[in-house]
Short mmCIF file of C-alpha atoms (C1' of nucleotides) in Angstrom, two decimals:
data_model
loop_
_atom_site.label_atom_id
_atom_site.label_comp_id
_atom_site.label_asym_id
_atom_site.label_seq_id
_atom_site.Cartn_x
_atom_site.Cartn_y
_atom_site.Cartn_z
CA MET I 1 31.65 -5.40 -0.87
CA PRO I 2 28.48 -4.92 1.21
CA ASN I 3 26.82 -1.59 0.62
CA ASN I 4 24.57 -1.81 3.61
CA GLN I 5 25.08 1.35 5.61
CA PHE I 6 21.94 0.83 7.62
CA ARG I 7 22.07 0.35 11.28
CA LYS I 8 19.57 -2.28 12.25
CA GLY I 9 17.11 0.22 13.66
CA GLU I 10 16.74 2.06 10.38
CA LEU I 11 16.23 -0.95 8.19
CA TYR I 12 12.50 -1.17 8.61
CA SER I 13 11.58 2.37 7.67
CA PHE I 14 13.70 2.32 4.54
CA ILE I 15 12.11 -0.93 3.41
CA THR I 16 8.57 0.12 4.13
CA GLY I 17 9.05 3.65 2.85
CA LYS I 18 7.44 5.82 5.50
CA ALA I 19 8.35 9.03 3.63
CA SER I 20 6.44 8.19 0.46
CA THR I 21 3.50 7.02 2.57
CA ALA I 22 3.50 10.36 4.32
CA ILE I 23 3.53 12.23 1.00
CA ALA I 24 0.62 10.19 -0.33
CA ARG I 25 -1.38 10.72 2.84
CA ARG I 26 -0.81 14.47 2.74
CA LEU I 27 -1.87 14.65 -0.89
CA GLN I 28 -4.96 12.56 -0.18
CA LYS I 29 -5.95 14.99 2.56
CA LYS I 30 -5.58 17.90 0.18
CA PHE I 31 -7.78 16.12 -2.35
CA ASN I 32 -10.43 15.51 0.28
CA ALA I 33 -10.27 19.08 1.55
CA ALA I 34 -10.70 20.35 -2.02
CA SER I 35 -13.61 17.92 -2.55
CA LEU I 36 -11.63 16.26 -5.32
CA ASN I 37 -13.30 12.90 -5.10
CA LEU I 38 -10.20 10.86 -6.01
CA THR I 39 -7.90 8.35 -4.38
CA ILE I 40 -4.16 8.76 -4.90
CA GLU I 41 -4.17 5.53 -6.89
CA GLN I 42 -6.93 6.81 -9.18
CA TRP I 43 -5.04 10.10 -9.55
CA SER I 44 -1.88 8.21 -10.52
CA VAL I 45 -3.76 6.64 -13.43
CA LEU I 46 -5.31 9.93 -14.56
CA TYR I 47 -1.85 11.48 -14.28
CA GLN I 48 -0.56 9.12 -17.00
CA LEU I 49 -3.60 9.79 -19.18
CA TRP I 50 -3.12 13.54 -18.87
CA LYS I 51 0.38 12.95 -20.25
CA GLN I 52 -0.98 10.72 -23.03
CA ASP I 53 -4.63 9.95 -23.58
CA GLY I 54 -5.91 6.76 -25.14
CA ILE I 55 -3.22 4.29 -24.03
CA SER I 56 -3.88 0.62 -23.30
CA GLN I 57 -4.30 -0.95 -19.88
CA GLN I 58 -0.98 -2.71 -20.35
CA GLU I 59 0.73 0.64 -20.93
CA LEU I 60 -0.93 1.92 -17.76
CA CYS I 61 0.50 -1.09 -15.92
CA ASN I 62 4.02 -0.21 -17.05
CA ALA I 63 3.64 3.49 -16.37
CA THR I 64 2.21 3.12 -12.88
CA PHE I 65 4.23 0.03 -11.80
CA ARG I 66 1.07 -1.97 -11.18
CA ASP I 67 -0.01 -5.42 -12.29
CA LYS I 68 -2.93 -6.08 -14.60
CA PRO I 69 -5.60 -6.92 -12.03
CA SER I 70 -4.85 -3.67 -10.20
CA ILE I 71 -5.29 -1.66 -13.37
CA THR I 72 -8.48 -3.54 -14.23
CA ARG I 73 -10.04 -2.52 -10.91
CA LEU I 74 -8.74 1.04 -11.03
CA VAL I 75 -10.17 1.47 -14.52
CA ASP I 76 -13.42 -0.14 -13.32
CA ASN I 77 -13.70 2.40 -10.54
CA LEU I 78 -12.69 5.33 -12.74
CA GLU I 79 -15.33 4.25 -15.25
CA LYS I 80 -17.95 4.15 -12.49
CA LEU I 81 -16.94 7.71 -11.60
CA LYS I 82 -17.31 8.57 -15.31
CA LEU I 83 -13.73 9.80 -15.49
CA VAL I 84 -12.48 7.38 -18.16
CA LYS I 85 -13.92 5.22 -20.92
CA ARG I 86 -12.75 1.85 -22.22
CA VAL I 87 -12.68 1.70 -26.03
CA SER I 88 -11.64 -1.62 -27.51
CA SER I 89 -8.96 -1.27 -30.15
CA LYS I 90 -9.83 -1.90 -33.78
CA GLU I 91 -6.34 -3.15 -34.66
CA ASP I 92 -6.17 -5.61 -31.78
CA ARG I 93 -9.44 -6.57 -30.21
CA ARG I 94 -7.75 -7.84 -27.07
CA MET I 95 -6.79 -4.31 -26.13
CA ASN I 96 -8.79 -1.61 -24.38
CA MET I 97 -7.70 1.94 -25.08
CA ILE I 98 -8.48 4.16 -22.09
CA PHE I 99 -9.75 7.67 -22.75
CA LEU I 100 -10.35 10.58 -20.42
CA THR I 101 -13.79 12.15 -20.18
CA ASN I 102 -14.25 15.91 -20.21
CA GLU I 103 -14.88 15.79 -16.50
CA ALA I 104 -11.49 14.13 -15.90
CA ARG I 105 -9.74 16.66 -18.10
CA LYS I 106 -11.18 19.41 -15.93
CA MET I 107 -9.56 17.89 -12.82
CA GLN I 108 -5.99 18.05 -14.09
CA GLU I 109 -5.20 21.66 -13.21
CA ALA I 110 -6.52 21.59 -9.64
CA SER I 111 -4.97 18.24 -8.74
CA MET I 112 -1.56 19.09 -10.16
CA VAL I 113 -1.47 22.29 -8.13
CA LEU I 114 -2.14 20.25 -4.99
CA ALA I 115 0.48 17.65 -5.93
CA GLU I 116 3.18 20.27 -6.44
CA GLU I 117 2.12 22.02 -3.26
CA THR I 118 2.52 18.73 -1.41
CA LEU I 119 6.00 18.16 -2.79
CA ASN I 120 7.01 21.69 -1.84
CA GLU I 121 5.85 21.08 1.71
CA ALA I 122 7.63 17.71 1.80
CA LEU I 123 10.92 19.12 0.53
CA GLU I 124 10.91 22.31 2.53
CA SER I 125 14.38 23.11 3.88
CA VAL I 126 16.01 20.35 1.82
CA PRO I 127 18.81 21.75 -0.38
CA ALA I 128 18.27 21.23 -4.11
CA ASP I 129 21.43 19.21 -4.62
CA GLN I 130 20.46 16.79 -1.87
CA VAL I 131 17.03 16.28 -3.42
CA GLU I 132 18.83 15.53 -6.67
CA ILE I 133 21.03 12.90 -5.00
CA CYS I 134 18.02 11.38 -3.26
CA LYS I 135 16.17 11.05 -6.57
CA GLN I 136 19.19 9.40 -8.15
CA VAL I 137 19.58 6.91 -5.29
CA LEU I 138 15.90 5.95 -5.46
CA GLN I 139 16.15 5.51 -9.22
CA ILE I 140 19.18 3.22 -8.85
CA VAL I 141 17.37 1.22 -6.16
CA TYR I 142 14.43 0.77 -8.48
CA ASP I 143 16.66 -0.25 -11.39
CA ASN I 144 18.65 -2.65 -9.20
CA LEU I 145 15.49 -4.51 -8.25
CA LYS I 146 13.63 -4.36 -11.55
CA MET K 1 11.14 29.70 -1.64
CA PRO K 2 9.91 26.70 -3.64
CA ASN K 3 12.07 23.67 -3.21
CA ASN K 4 10.44 21.66 -5.93
CA GLN K 5 13.15 20.39 -8.21
CA PHE K 6 10.92 17.84 -9.83
CA ARG K 7 10.16 17.93 -13.47
CA LYS K 8 6.53 17.01 -13.97
CA GLY K 9 7.34 13.53 -15.23
CA GLU K 10 9.07 12.55 -12.01
CA LEU K 11 6.46 13.85 -9.64
CA TYR K 12 4.33 10.74 -9.63
CA SER K 13 7.01 8.23 -8.86
CA PHE K 14 8.40 10.27 -5.98
CA ILE K 15 4.94 10.63 -4.48
CA THR K 16 3.98 7.02 -4.83
CA GLY K 17 7.40 5.67 -3.91
CA LYS K 18 8.17 3.10 -6.55
CA ALA K 19 11.57 2.39 -4.97
CA SER K 20 10.22 1.38 -1.58
CA THR K 21 7.50 -0.66 -3.29
CA ALA K 22 10.19 -2.48 -5.25
CA ILE K 23 12.16 -3.22 -2.07
CA ALA K 24 9.08 -4.57 -0.34
CA ARG K 25 8.18 -6.75 -3.31
CA ARG K 26 11.70 -8.17 -3.50
CA LEU K 27 11.71 -8.96 0.20
CA GLN K 28 8.27 -10.59 -0.06
CA LYS K 29 9.56 -12.83 -2.84
CA LYS K 30 12.50 -13.88 -0.69
CA PHE K 31 10.14 -14.69 2.17
CA ASN K 32 7.99 -16.81 -0.16
CA ALA K 33 11.01 -18.57 -1.65
CA ALA K 34 12.23 -19.39 1.85
CA SER K 35 8.74 -20.61 2.82
CA LEU K 36 8.62 -17.91 5.49
CA ASN K 37 4.87 -17.63 5.64
CA LEU K 38 4.80 -13.87 6.38
CA THR K 39 3.64 -10.71 4.67
CA ILE K 40 5.94 -7.67 4.79
CA GLU K 41 3.37 -5.92 6.96
CA GLN K 42 3.32 -8.81 9.43
CA TRP K 43 7.12 -8.86 9.39
CA SER K 44 7.21 -5.13 10.17
CA VAL K 45 5.21 -5.79 13.34
CA LEU K 46 7.37 -8.74 14.39
CA TYR K 47 10.43 -6.57 13.69
CA GLN K 48 9.33 -4.14 16.40
CA LEU K 49 8.61 -6.98 18.83
CA TRP K 50 12.04 -8.48 18.23
CA LYS K 51 13.44 -5.13 19.29
CA GLN K 52 11.16 -5.00 22.33
CA ASP K 53 8.71 -7.71 23.28
CA GLY K 54 5.48 -7.08 25.16
CA ILE K 55 4.65 -3.58 23.97
CA SER K 56 1.10 -2.29 23.54
CA GLN K 57 -0.83 -2.02 20.29
CA GLN K 58 -0.60 1.76 20.55
CA GLU K 59 3.18 1.53 20.72
CA LEU K 60 3.10 -0.71 17.65
CA CYS K 61 1.04 1.98 15.88
CA ASN K 62 3.68 4.59 16.60
CA ALA K 63 6.59 2.34 15.72
CA THR K 64 5.17 1.14 12.41
CA PHE K 65 3.42 4.38 11.32
CA ARG K 66 0.04 2.67 11.14
CA ASP K 67 -3.34 3.58 12.58
CA LYS K 68 -5.09 1.56 15.25
CA PRO K 69 -7.45 -0.44 13.05
CA SER K 70 -4.49 -1.56 10.92
CA ILE K 71 -2.64 -2.83 13.98
CA THR K 72 -5.76 -4.52 15.31
CA ARG K 73 -6.08 -6.54 12.09
CA LEU K 74 -2.37 -7.28 11.81
CA VAL K 75 -2.31 -8.55 15.38
CA ASP K 76 -5.49 -10.55 14.62
CA ASN K 77 -3.74 -12.25 11.72
CA LEU K 78 -0.50 -12.78 13.62
CA GLU K 79 -2.48 -14.34 16.43
CA LYS K 80 -4.20 -16.69 13.96
CA LEU K 81 -0.73 -17.69 12.76
CA LYS K 82 0.21 -18.28 16.43
CA LEU K 83 3.09 -15.82 16.16
CA VAL K 84 1.93 -13.38 18.85
CA LYS K 85 -0.33 -13.36 21.88
CA ARG K 86 -2.49 -10.58 23.26
CA VAL K 87 -2.17 -10.26 27.04
CA SER K 88 -4.32 -7.59 28.62
CA SER K 89 -2.37 -5.35 30.97
CA LYS K 90 -2.94 -5.60 34.70
CA GLU K 91 -2.17 -1.91 35.32
CA ASP K 92 -4.51 -0.64 32.61
CA ARG K 93 -7.14 -3.04 31.46
CA ARG K 94 -7.70 -1.11 28.24
CA MET K 95 -4.29 -2.13 26.99
CA ASN K 96 -3.18 -5.31 25.26
CA MET K 97 0.47 -6.15 25.59
CA ILE K 98 1.66 -8.10 22.56
CA PHE K 99 4.07 -10.97 23.13
CA LEU K 100 5.99 -13.09 20.67
CA THR K 101 5.56 -16.85 20.68
CA ASN K 102 8.53 -19.17 20.50
CA GLU K 103 7.73 -19.84 16.88
CA ALA K 104 7.96 -16.12 16.07
CA ARG K 105 11.26 -15.81 17.91
CA LYS K 106 12.64 -18.58 15.74
CA MET K 107 11.85 -16.56 12.60
CA GLN K 108 13.94 -13.53 13.49
CA GLU K 109 17.33 -14.74 12.33
CA ALA K 110 16.23 -16.02 8.92
CA SER K 111 14.04 -13.03 8.07
CA MET K 112 16.64 -10.45 9.09
CA VAL K 113 19.22 -12.14 6.88
CA LEU K 114 16.80 -11.84 3.95
CA ALA K 115 16.01 -8.21 4.78
CA GLU K 116 19.66 -7.22 4.86
CA GLU K 117 20.31 -9.18 1.69
CA THR K 118 17.47 -7.26 0.02
CA LEU K 119 18.89 -3.92 1.10
CA ASN K 120 22.32 -4.89 -0.16
CA GLU K 121 20.85 -5.76 -3.54
CA ALA K 122 18.84 -2.54 -3.60
CA LEU K 123 21.82 -0.36 -2.74
CA GLU K 124 24.38 -2.10 -4.90
CA SER K 125 26.67 0.41 -6.63
CA VAL K 126 25.32 3.33 -4.57
CA PRO K 127 28.14 5.14 -2.74
CA ALA K 128 27.80 5.17 1.03
CA ASP K 129 27.71 8.94 1.35
CA GLN K 130 24.86 9.18 -1.14
CA VAL K 131 22.87 6.58 0.76
CA GLU K 132 23.44 8.67 3.84
CA ILE K 133 22.12 11.82 2.13
CA CYS K 134 19.13 9.91 0.78
CA LYS K 135 18.26 8.67 4.26
CA GLN K 136 18.51 12.20 5.64
CA VAL K 137 16.28 13.63 2.90
CA LEU K 138 13.63 10.97 3.49
CA GLN K 139 13.74 11.63 7.22
CA ILE K 140 13.26 15.37 6.67
CA VAL K 141 10.37 14.69 4.29
CA TYR K 142 8.75 12.53 6.91
CA ASP K 143 9.27 15.14 9.63
CA ASN K 144 7.98 17.94 7.38
CA LEU K 145 4.70 16.13 6.85
CA LYS K 146 4.22 14.66 10.31
"C1'" DT B 1 -19.94 10.38 42.90
"C1'" DT B 2 -21.02 11.57 38.72
"C1'" DT B 3 -20.12 13.87 34.69
"C1'" DG B 4 -17.25 14.90 30.80
"C1'" DG B 5 -13.23 14.18 28.34
"C1'" DT B 6 -9.47 11.10 26.94
"C1'" DT B 7 -7.22 6.86 25.64
"C1'" DA B 8 -6.99 1.83 23.93
"C1'" DG B 9 -8.78 -1.05 21.09
"C1'" DT B 10 -12.59 -3.10 17.79
"C1'" DT B 11 -15.83 -3.33 13.88
"C1'" DG B 12 -17.76 -2.06 9.31
"C1'" DT B 13 -17.08 -0.27 4.75
"C1'" DT B 14 -14.56 0.99 0.64
"C1'" DT B 15 -10.43 0.85 -2.11
"C1'" DA B 16 -6.37 -1.38 -3.49
"C1'" DA B 17 -2.30 -5.00 -4.04
"C1'" DC B 18 -0.91 -9.51 -5.13
"C1'" DT B 19 -1.33 -14.29 -6.75
"C1'" DA B 20 -3.42 -17.77 -9.41
"C1'" DA B 21 -6.55 -19.32 -12.64
"C1'" DC B 22 -9.19 -18.06 -16.30
"C1'" DT B 23 -11.13 -16.27 -21.37
"C1'" DA B 24 -10.35 -14.35 -25.74
"C1'" DT B 25 -7.56 -12.81 -29.32
"C1'" DA B 26 -3.36 -12.74 -31.94
"C1'" DT B 27 0.82 -14.79 -34.01
"C1'" DG B 28 4.09 -17.87 -35.80
"C1'" DC B 29 5.42 -22.30 -37.37
"C1'" DC B 30 4.57 -26.86 -39.48
"C1'" DG C 1 -5.41 -24.54 -42.32
"C1'" DG C 2 -4.37 -26.14 -37.62
"C1'" DC C 3 -1.86 -26.17 -33.41
"C1'" DA C 4 1.20 -24.22 -29.86
"C1'" DT C 5 2.38 -20.21 -27.64
"C1'" DA C 6 2.17 -15.52 -26.27
"C1'" DT C 7 -0.43 -11.38 -25.02
"C1'" DA C 8 -4.51 -8.42 -23.11
"C1'" DG C 9 -7.56 -8.35 -19.97
"C1'" DT C 10 -10.90 -10.36 -16.22
"C1'" DT C 11 -12.33 -12.87 -12.05
"C1'" DA C 12 -11.74 -14.90 -7.45
"C1'" DG C 13 -9.64 -14.94 -2.97
"C1'" DT C 14 -6.68 -13.14 0.74
"C1'" DT C 15 -4.36 -9.33 3.03
"C1'" DA C 16 -4.02 -4.66 4.10
"C1'" DA C 17 -4.95 0.72 4.48
"C1'" DA C 18 -7.89 4.60 5.56
"C1'" DC C 19 -11.80 6.46 7.70
"C1'" DA C 20 -15.82 6.65 10.68
"C1'" DA C 21 -18.35 5.03 14.35
"C1'" DC C 22 -18.26 2.42 18.15
"C1'" DT C 23 -17.23 0.13 23.27
"C1'" DA C 24 -14.66 -0.13 27.39
"C1'" DA C 25 -11.72 1.67 30.72
"C1'" DC C 26 -9.49 5.41 32.91
"C1'" DC C 27 -9.13 10.03 35.02
"C1'" DA C 28 -9.96 14.49 36.77
"C1'" DA C 29 -12.76 18.18 38.34
"C1'" DA C 30 -17.14 19.80 40.17
#
DNA sequence: TTTGGTTAGTTGTTTAACTAACTATATGCC
DNA sequence: GGCATATAGTTAGTTAAACAACTAACCAAA
């Protein structure tokens, strides 16, 4: 049974995800305005490290839904900014464990405030139960395509 | 009143839109498998032209939520692929009207079948009313941040 | 008619995504 | 021990996004 409730005209924006783009752009602007010298992509990597420091690049790939070359470059750029450090693992010398610097740790508080602020602005006037349903649908979509 | 029903751990994936990324990646794979030599971004431009041929680059910006440089480059690449043609307007010589070639017109049917197929796969087992709510929430999010 | 502001589009630069091809290390099997 | 295979990460090349600075054309008011 086809589950496609999209009229033709709506197909494009669901596929290309204009809402999440808009959220990312808004957050980026807040970062810039606060002189937080970070891209959203760099922030998404730091975000995982704030949750757990010292994980491997492969674990960052899984956590951020990126492939290995993307993480290599993001870690390159974060290292140039002196926000993370690669430390090769002693147990398995193929692996780099990625560690936050003190400077990166200091950015957590400010950036998380801006991220939550952005979500509040995005979800203004949306009832809580509808946000919950939306989250569930997006999760199922992700799982369906994984 | 804060509307933020996100536990911290979910914040990132809502902001960066892993679901829409997954949809785009799936559709791109279908294009490649079908030897449709198109990126999703190029397809999103053609999609607008299939709806209405001969619109300006500015109208493409609005329709695809992109800025002008992005559309300039996408049209550049589509022109290289001989899928569109720039025709400068006679009424206003600043404007380029973008027209599909015959080759591009031939791609509509096949690519739309793949796009709808992708959406059906993405939304499998999601009840219609929940899809409807999800669409509404994403639209509100977009409008809130516009 | 010219000056100032606006609109349409282009170019340059940086960051990132994706694919494919690659190196180096680890592991498991004979 | 030696070989095949898998895993971790890097490099190269193309496409695209975001931003700033730019050119060209249009338009309106002095």
